[in-house]
Each structure stands twice: as C-alpha cells, then as structure tokens.
XYZ file of C-alpha atoms in Angstrom:
502
model
C 84.655 107.401 56.918
C 84.690 109.682 60.218
C 84.698 107.728 63.243
C 82.422 109.987 65.890
C 84.072 110.038 69.645
C 81.216 110.256 72.281
C 80.853 113.587 74.333
C 83.176 113.879 77.640
C 81.637 114.208 81.061
C 82.370 116.177 83.052
C 84.220 114.581 85.602
C 86.564 114.328 81.922
C 86.555 117.841 81.231
C 88.311 118.281 84.365
C 90.287 115.761 84.272
C 91.710 116.543 81.302
C 92.019 120.585 81.950
C 95.191 122.263 82.007
C 94.913 125.674 83.253
C 98.776 126.733 82.117
C 97.987 126.062 78.408
C 95.237 128.402 79.365
C 96.429 132.416 78.284
C 95.541 134.603 80.571
C 94.263 138.401 80.275
C 96.446 140.890 80.892
C 93.775 142.896 81.375
C 91.508 142.041 82.599
C 88.079 143.768 85.044
C 88.430 144.391 89.389
C 86.514 142.194 90.758
C 84.890 141.799 94.235
C 86.430 139.576 96.784
C 85.372 139.099 100.602
C 88.851 136.416 102.159
C 87.201 134.035 104.958
C 89.014 132.270 107.641
C 87.994 128.171 106.313
C 86.675 127.711 109.561
C 84.712 130.749 109.780
C 87.002 132.698 112.646
C 88.395 136.035 110.753
C 85.796 137.865 107.900
C 87.479 140.767 106.195
C 85.530 143.829 104.316
C 84.817 143.258 100.869
C 87.378 144.826 98.137
C 88.638 145.260 94.681
C 91.399 142.476 92.890
C 92.674 141.784 89.338
C 90.394 138.888 88.136
C 93.701 137.278 86.868
C 95.495 137.771 90.511
C 97.540 134.189 91.136
C 97.681 132.637 94.352
C 101.217 134.373 95.209
C 99.724 137.734 94.812
C 96.036 136.711 96.880
C 99.104 135.115 99.773
C 101.141 138.584 99.710
C 97.145 141.098 100.239
C 96.181 138.484 102.149
C 98.950 138.983 104.371
C 99.356 142.594 104.417
C 95.224 142.732 104.910
C 96.682 140.045 108.086
C 99.148 142.294 109.212
C 101.463 138.674 108.194
C 104.685 141.713 106.199
C 107.068 140.540 108.696
C 106.683 137.046 108.674
C 104.076 135.670 105.690
C 101.778 132.732 105.884
C 101.309 130.763 102.961
C 97.721 130.590 101.858
C 95.634 127.415 100.262
C 91.947 129.556 98.768
C 88.931 127.925 98.055
C 85.539 129.635 96.677
C 82.512 127.663 97.153
C 79.750 127.541 94.479
C 76.656 125.461 94.310
C 77.165 123.657 97.005
C 80.755 122.742 95.917
C 84.236 124.234 96.611
C 86.549 125.500 93.842
C 89.835 125.088 94.577
C 91.847 128.318 93.557
C 94.607 126.580 91.732
C 96.987 129.279 90.133
C 95.289 132.256 88.886
C 90.962 133.604 90.114
C 90.947 133.565 85.612
C 91.475 129.496 85.131
C 89.950 128.692 88.305
C 86.696 130.296 88.343
C 86.419 132.799 84.610
C 88.121 131.470 82.098
C 85.036 128.529 82.268
C 82.318 130.406 82.760
C 81.997 129.248 87.197
C 81.080 133.061 87.996
C 81.168 136.252 86.237
C 82.423 139.076 86.895
C 80.394 141.207 88.295
C 79.458 138.376 90.429
C 80.705 138.912 94.207
C 83.838 135.647 95.774
C 83.737 134.327 99.267
C 87.103 133.110 99.386
C 88.661 130.798 101.668
C 92.025 131.022 103.032
C 93.590 127.821 105.093
C 96.860 128.615 106.311
C 99.294 125.707 104.612
C 103.109 125.029 106.437
C 104.984 127.695 106.908
C 108.165 125.227 106.266
C 109.102 122.659 103.266
C 109.776 119.434 102.415
C 112.109 118.898 99.673
C 110.276 116.753 97.064
C 112.473 113.151 97.482
C 114.101 112.824 94.170
C 117.295 109.975 94.069
C 117.655 106.339 95.713
C 120.962 107.476 98.654
C 121.093 103.671 99.566
C 119.727 100.287 98.848
C 120.702 99.000 102.304
C 120.373 94.272 102.059
C 119.917 91.755 105.098
C 116.250 91.225 105.239
C 115.792 87.310 103.336
C 112.357 87.866 102.585
C 109.890 89.952 100.900
C 109.198 93.626 102.906
C 106.089 93.848 103.797
C 106.120 96.475 106.382
C 107.807 100.268 106.814
C 107.722 102.674 109.385
C 110.105 106.056 110.548
C 110.962 106.846 114.206
C 108.334 109.586 115.192
C 111.053 111.534 116.097
C 114.071 110.485 114.137
C 114.410 109.474 110.130
C 117.908 108.486 110.778
C 116.071 105.480 112.886
C 113.769 103.150 110.853
C 111.757 99.518 111.631
C 110.947 96.774 108.533
C 108.962 93.707 109.226
C 109.919 91.065 106.993
C 108.954 87.562 105.437
C 112.316 86.562 106.771
C 110.361 86.241 110.551
C 112.093 89.199 112.224
C 112.200 93.017 111.376
C 114.961 94.895 111.529
C 116.474 98.516 112.478
C 118.144 101.026 110.860
C 120.558 104.086 110.804
C 119.245 105.379 108.380
C 122.680 108.169 108.814
C 125.246 106.025 108.506
C 123.290 103.366 106.262
C 123.819 100.356 108.430
C 121.701 97.451 110.045
C 121.667 97.843 114.155
C 119.390 94.932 114.613
C 118.094 91.770 113.159
C 114.975 91.383 115.835
C 114.385 87.601 116.320
C 112.043 85.956 117.882
C 108.692 85.790 115.869
C 108.526 82.201 114.036
C 106.365 83.411 111.054
C 105.987 86.279 108.577
C 106.354 90.357 110.951
C 102.757 91.292 108.900
C 102.774 95.340 111.208
C 105.117 97.430 112.336
C 104.754 100.419 114.912
C 107.040 102.944 116.892
C 105.203 104.632 120.188
C 104.640 108.193 119.416
C 107.307 109.168 121.916
C 109.819 106.557 119.708
C 110.701 104.793 123.328
C 109.460 101.638 122.164
C 108.446 98.951 118.575
C 106.206 96.565 118.409
C 105.373 94.444 115.873
C 103.035 91.829 114.990
C 103.719 88.524 112.949
C 101.169 85.505 111.318
C 102.668 83.032 113.742
C 99.499 84.928 115.910
C 101.812 86.567 118.602
C 102.841 90.475 119.527
C 107.026 91.514 120.604
C 108.557 94.782 121.924
C 111.845 95.451 120.782
C 114.440 98.564 122.624
C 114.456 101.010 119.310
C 118.170 102.161 120.423
C 119.188 98.124 120.847
C 116.888 96.604 118.673
C 116.620 94.358 121.690
C 112.791 92.742 122.716
C 111.558 93.651 126.063
C 110.117 91.249 127.881
C 107.217 87.852 126.848
C 105.693 88.077 123.163
C 101.492 88.627 124.217
C 99.955 85.305 123.557
C 95.879 85.633 123.689
C 95.689 85.808 120.075
C 94.246 82.620 118.709
C 95.309 83.972 115.043
C 97.779 86.919 112.614
C 98.227 89.342 114.272
C 97.113 92.333 110.684
C 96.771 96.029 112.865
C 98.935 97.246 115.719
C 98.716 101.116 117.082
C 99.797 103.175 119.749
C 97.565 105.121 122.117
C 98.333 109.193 121.409
C 100.885 110.492 123.793
C 98.197 113.236 124.657
C 95.894 110.408 126.192
C 98.932 108.779 128.125
C 98.992 108.871 131.758
C 102.178 109.038 134.168
C 103.320 106.240 133.463
C 104.077 106.954 129.463
C 102.601 106.006 126.405
C 101.879 101.256 127.387
C 98.466 101.367 125.943
C 98.219 99.671 122.362
C 95.762 97.875 119.748
C 95.792 94.729 118.220
C 94.099 93.332 115.120
C 93.984 89.735 114.318
C 92.090 87.204 111.651
C 90.531 85.971 115.147
C 87.480 88.693 114.477
C 89.186 90.619 117.518
C 90.523 93.653 118.331
C 92.758 93.397 121.782
C 93.452 96.266 124.293
C 97.073 95.449 126.024
C 98.958 97.067 129.309
C 102.425 96.912 127.466
C 104.107 97.435 130.583
C 102.370 95.680 132.837
C 102.250 92.972 130.031
C 98.442 92.453 130.601
C 95.279 92.157 128.661
C 92.729 95.233 129.938
C 90.045 94.550 127.036
C 89.005 91.927 124.786
C 86.561 93.855 121.488
C 84.748 91.267 120.091
C 81.337 92.080 117.844
C 82.972 91.272 113.919
C 82.421 88.747 112.385
C 86.230 88.462 110.173
C 89.452 89.239 110.341
C 90.282 92.725 111.368
C 91.934 94.281 108.939
C 93.071 98.197 110.405
C 93.059 99.443 113.879
C 93.269 103.153 113.563
C 92.968 104.424 117.755
C 91.301 108.300 117.917
C 92.534 111.660 119.702
C 88.827 111.475 121.293
C 90.279 108.122 122.661
C 88.178 106.367 120.472
C 89.124 103.006 118.103
C 87.353 102.373 114.931
C 88.666 99.095 113.611
C 88.062 97.501 109.771
C 86.933 94.118 108.476
C 86.065 91.406 106.373
C 82.889 91.550 107.846
C 82.377 95.049 106.157
C 81.995 96.925 108.944
C 83.699 99.416 110.685
C 82.941 99.808 114.790
C 83.765 102.374 116.732
C 84.716 101.224 120.381
C 85.901 103.939 123.411
C 88.949 102.712 125.056
C 88.240 103.762 128.137
C 85.641 100.403 128.543
C 86.046 98.450 125.483
C 82.055 98.304 124.417
C 81.463 98.966 121.219
C 79.702 102.274 120.910
C 78.922 102.512 116.897
C 78.307 100.299 113.245
C 79.821 102.122 111.124
C 77.573 100.166 107.460
C 77.597 100.774 104.001
C 80.185 98.954 101.821
C 78.997 95.811 100.065
C 82.438 94.565 100.974
C 85.442 93.552 103.107
C 86.838 97.405 103.960
C 90.626 96.862 104.218
C 91.779 100.109 105.092
C 91.391 103.268 107.715
C 92.538 106.493 107.699
C 92.456 109.667 110.427
C 92.567 113.863 110.077
C 94.446 113.409 112.765
C 96.920 110.090 111.477
C 99.531 112.331 111.053
C 99.891 114.047 114.673
C 98.287 111.683 116.416
C 101.936 108.753 115.254
C 104.123 112.094 115.800
C 103.092 113.165 118.816
C 105.277 115.733 120.160
C 107.974 115.797 117.043
C 107.319 118.825 113.814
C 109.428 120.302 111.825
C 110.165 122.434 114.716
C 113.352 119.899 116.465
C 111.292 119.983 119.628
C 113.072 118.009 122.654
C 111.721 118.589 125.409
C 112.567 118.054 128.946
C 110.316 115.927 130.498
C 107.440 112.904 128.924
C 104.701 115.476 130.825
C 106.357 118.789 128.536
C 106.379 116.381 126.287
C 102.424 115.048 126.215
C 102.086 118.614 126.922
C 103.338 119.339 123.736
C 101.636 116.946 121.452
C 97.982 117.874 123.179
C 98.403 121.246 121.458
C 99.496 119.387 118.396
C 96.551 117.664 118.568
C 94.059 120.141 120.032
C 95.204 122.579 116.409
C 94.995 119.680 114.474
C 91.026 120.056 115.935
C 90.144 122.981 115.527
C 91.139 122.985 112.103
C 89.860 119.761 110.146
C 87.560 118.342 113.134
C 88.055 114.037 113.180
C 86.801 113.077 110.479
C 87.353 108.873 109.380
C 87.799 107.815 105.280
C 87.528 103.952 104.572
C 88.498 101.639 101.418
C 87.585 98.956 100.333
C 86.710 96.194 97.510
C 83.610 97.150 95.970
C 85.620 99.956 94.051
C 84.461 103.341 97.143
C 84.963 104.883 99.355
C 83.035 106.526 102.589
C 84.283 110.251 104.705
C 83.267 109.771 107.890
C 82.484 112.006 110.744
C 81.715 109.752 113.518
C 81.665 112.240 116.706
C 78.479 113.263 114.705
C 77.072 110.707 113.291
C 77.244 106.908 112.148
C 75.660 107.803 108.910
C 78.347 109.358 105.806
C 79.258 112.274 104.893
C 80.035 110.793 101.613
C 80.187 108.599 98.630
C 83.617 108.664 96.761
C 83.180 106.497 93.362
C 85.889 107.074 90.590
C 88.147 103.523 91.302
C 87.980 100.895 88.807
C 88.672 98.486 91.171
C 90.185 97.494 94.566
C 90.691 100.778 96.652
C 94.379 99.361 99.416
C 95.383 102.129 100.953
C 93.277 105.412 101.962
C 95.583 109.189 103.724
C 94.933 112.406 104.986
C 97.423 114.405 104.465
C 98.800 116.019 107.748
C 96.493 119.281 107.571
C 93.571 117.570 106.869
C 92.918 119.210 103.787
C 93.043 116.101 101.267
C 92.527 112.701 100.832
C 95.193 110.278 98.330
C 94.351 106.768 97.673
C 95.663 104.342 96.459
C 94.312 101.445 93.745
C 94.795 97.957 92.066
C 93.967 100.194 88.575
C 96.803 102.082 88.513
C 95.922 104.806 89.955
C 95.864 107.612 92.706
C 92.900 109.436 93.765
C 92.330 112.472 95.393
C 89.945 114.244 97.098
C 88.625 117.172 99.212
C 89.045 116.110 103.000
C 86.237 117.485 104.281
C 83.028 117.273 101.076
C 84.343 114.332 100.072
C 84.994 115.380 96.282
C 86.977 114.490 93.469
C 89.739 116.680 92.794
C 92.349 114.334 90.434
C 93.223 111.133 89.493
C 97.159 111.531 88.670
C 98.341 108.496 86.438
C 101.814 107.584 85.734
C 101.698 103.968 87.666
C 101.522 100.993 84.681
C 100.497 97.744 88.295
C 98.237 98.339 91.082
C 99.259 101.414 93.129
C 99.829 99.918 97.636
C 100.756 101.875 99.002
C 100.782 106.451 99.724
C 102.683 108.944 102.145
C 102.838 112.301 102.844
C 104.916 114.663 102.908
C 104.870 116.707 106.572
C 103.909 119.634 104.961
C 100.862 117.683 103.063
C 102.315 119.834 99.400
C 104.250 116.364 97.702
C 103.290 112.112 98.205
C 104.888 109.374 97.026
C 103.181 106.396 95.772
C 104.638 102.301 95.941
C 103.048 100.418 92.919
C 103.600 96.523 91.428
C 105.370 97.873 88.506
C 108.229 98.635 91.067
C 108.930 101.986 90.940
C 107.496 104.792 93.499
C 106.740 107.830 92.024
C 106.702 111.740 93.725
C 103.669 113.678 93.071
C 102.601 117.486 93.952
C 99.495 117.991 95.241
C 98.694 121.520 94.263
C 99.453 121.574 90.537
C 97.895 117.401 90.350
C 101.318 116.367 88.748
C 104.608 113.822 88.574
C 107.387 115.173 90.032
C 109.565 112.614 89.670
C 110.099 109.150 88.562
C 112.161 106.753 90.917
C 112.724 103.332 89.338
C 115.593 101.541 91.610
C 113.624 98.759 93.454
C 113.698 95.157 91.477
C 110.351 93.588 92.006
C 107.043 95.238 93.114
C 107.058 97.477 96.370
C 104.957 96.558 99.100
C 105.843 99.036 101.639
C 106.459 103.171 101.755
C 106.855 106.353 104.252
C 107.919 109.012 104.693
C 109.650 110.397 107.450
C 107.655 112.331 109.907
C 110.864 115.630 109.635
C 110.745 115.291 106.011
C 113.849 114.259 105.709
C 113.767 110.953 103.789
C 111.768 108.285 102.074
C 111.993 104.816 103.000
C 110.894 101.704 100.961
C 110.957 98.217 100.438
C 109.085 95.084 99.107
C 110.064 91.901 97.170
C 113.739 92.096 96.276
C 113.997 92.326 100.103
C 115.698 94.927 99.917
C 114.913 98.794 101.716
C 115.526 101.558 99.966
C 116.116 105.233 101.298
C 115.645 108.384 99.028
C 116.634 111.635 100.212
C 116.577 114.922 97.352
C-alpha cells in the first residue's frame, strides 16, 4: 500500500520552490507597474511593462526613468501584498504571477532599493594557512582600514597580529594569563583591544603589536565582549572610549587614553554575552538573564529593559553595525587627511545608512528564536522570528540593513527581512552546528563557519550555496570578511588561521 505523505506546510512550499525550474512564457500580458522608492522618497508614474520582465530589465527601465543610464545603479525590487513584502527574485512571472499571488489586471507597486554599486567577488580558495597559535582560535577580526591586517585571539593566552599580504605574523601579543576571548579594532584602526578570561583588557599598537599602557583590571570575572565608541561620536582627541561586558554581570565604559573607568553599568543579574555601541550613543547589552538593557553612554543610566526572550540572549546585531565598525573606510579607498576629516566621513556614512534603514536591533537566544526591535521608537518587539530548531548562536545584519543572517546549532543558516523580520530562506549545507556568519561589504554574499570543519559561501539573491570551502581540520569558531571585501579569515580548534580569497 502506498504511503500517504502529509501535505506540505506553507513554509515548506516556499522553501521547495525553485524559480529556475519554472518555464517562463515567451509571451505574457502587459501589467500596470508603479516604481516607488522603499524609503518613500520618490514615486514614479504608472506604466505598462511585460509581466515576464526580469530583474535586470526592470533595473534598466528604472535607471532610464531616473536618468541614470550613463551611470546605472543596481536595484532590488519588492512588492507589498497583504502585509507581506515579496522580494522579486529573478523575474515578475515566477515571483508574482506563476504562484497566483497577483493577477495580470492588478496594479503592482514595486518598491526599489539601490544596492552597492561595487561588487565583492566570492572567495573560492584558501590562499594561506598561518600557524603560530598553540591553542584554539576563538576570535578573529580584520582592520577596518585594510584587509592586510588581521588580529586573532586564542586559548593559548595570546593574541596575534598578522600581515595577510605576506602571510606572516607581525607580532605575538603576550600579557594575558588566560584565554583571549574577544578582540576589537578601534574604528580608525589606531589601536587594538583584547579581552580575556583573566578579567583584564589590554591594548596594542596595530603596527608593531607592542603593548600600550597597563591592563584595565576593574572587572572581577572574565571579559566576554568589547565594543568601541563609534568614530562619528568621538571627540577631537580620538576614539578612546570603550565598552566592555563581563561575566561579573556588568558593563563598564572606559576612557582608554586616560586609563580611567567612567561608568559601571549595573543591573543585569547574570553574565553579559554581547555589547553593541549604537550610532545614537546608546549602548546595548545582552545577558544570561534573558534581557537586553539599553544605556545612555553620556551618563551610564539605564534607559530601557527589553524583555521577550525565555532563555539567555547570546548575541546582538545592529542594522548600522557595518558602518559603525568600518568608520570612514569604504570601497573608495578613502585616505583621510586628518582625524576630523576621518570623523566627517564616518558621520556621512552613518547618516546615509540611518536614512536608508534606520537603526534596528536583532537578538538571538537559547530559546530558539530571534526578536527584532526598533529601540529608538518602542520597547516592544517589531516581531519574534521562529524557525530554528536549536540554539541560535549568532545573528548579523547585512551591511545595507536589508537582511539578517542567523547561525544555529541546528546546522542551518536562515535569512530574514531586516525591516519586518519576515522569514526569507533556509540555507542548508552544513552537517553540524553553525557558529558564525560574516557578510561581504556589498551585502550580496555571506560566509558561515561550522563545527563540521568547513566554511560555506552563500549567494543571497539565489539563496543557494556558491562555494564549499573545506580545509580546516577541526571545528571553525571564528570567521570575518574584511570590510574592503578582499579576504575572509577563519580560525578554530585546529589552531591555524586560514585566509581565503577569490
């Protein structure tokens, strides 16, 4: 007797739909379309276009209408339908008409969003394997100004500074007496901070790797997170304010230049897991106590407590995170003439990002869910995002703020709409827990690291794996994509730092 399978759920139907297998009719009726900017800044007159138009054809038409033909801009297109945002993937037919979502006599309002004009090439191969650490590599971060400089933190009690051009170590940064749990470049690349399980924070010269001053010792338990003040908020003296989160349940704000503790932010009742310093001068901290607290960086006062998770909160990401981390540096190879020039450019970049996507926050938790917040407007969630089957370990906004990638112990990466929290796709390919994700600076590509010893590169538009990157001999805990888009770095339990390029 034949086995009767249960009908597919709505989500399974969406996930199994593969537009490339759908035959697109050569002749299809004209449909009434109106282009509108996703930020409502511009609305064009309605016009008739073929109902089987591809994204590239829509892009060319919009550039012509906006008089961008001499310098065309790439766009994403989406459609609002019954409180849902439908992204136009390949063409109008497969996204809108084939599935019966709309009829050809309906009026379509297409929301357009400009993409990065430049393109980052996918990394495809390991170009260097750099040995030196004697313990598991826990953290890795590229300099905001160049992909030639990388810092890693390890269980061997050291951090290391690497020259990725020559594939050689610059310095072994010794001083900690326990695992180096986190590393953080200042947004102007002038100083490196490291936090350790020995309860201290140390600072290093990014050119030589030599120590700068004494360690900060006021925390009473291990340091779990570090975050610098955004460059556009820094005073004339430079970016010398740092926030640290610890297992002692506190967040502390330091003046690094003067080596003074400015504020101790008390209120959490369990260890801190993540700290983010937002562009509006608010500090966000997550904790084992299931809450997120928002602090005013000017006076250290708690402004809001965000509640909604049923288990510890593992990670936070801001929609402006990329520009806050990279400061003044972007794909244009900007060379600042002075610190004020650098700060001006950082402010311009932040304000452009803020105008395009606002400053939203996403939190990932052991309760298997994510929560999307707009903390500047409300302490209530925009939405709760369900779907992962195990702990959600990591969440990351794309540089353009339009998408969120999440990594889970259920072996999957999921993509969500960065404004609404709507589920977009499950990226399957890993066969064990996924630890971290990192975006390319043009928001078109994503790389993930896993317990299964591999990295995987994903194409965000097609929602498919682009490259499988084996090479590590053990689980990969740390991954970072350089802000200039040139390289990916990874590290893990095999103690080797690997550099990946195209």
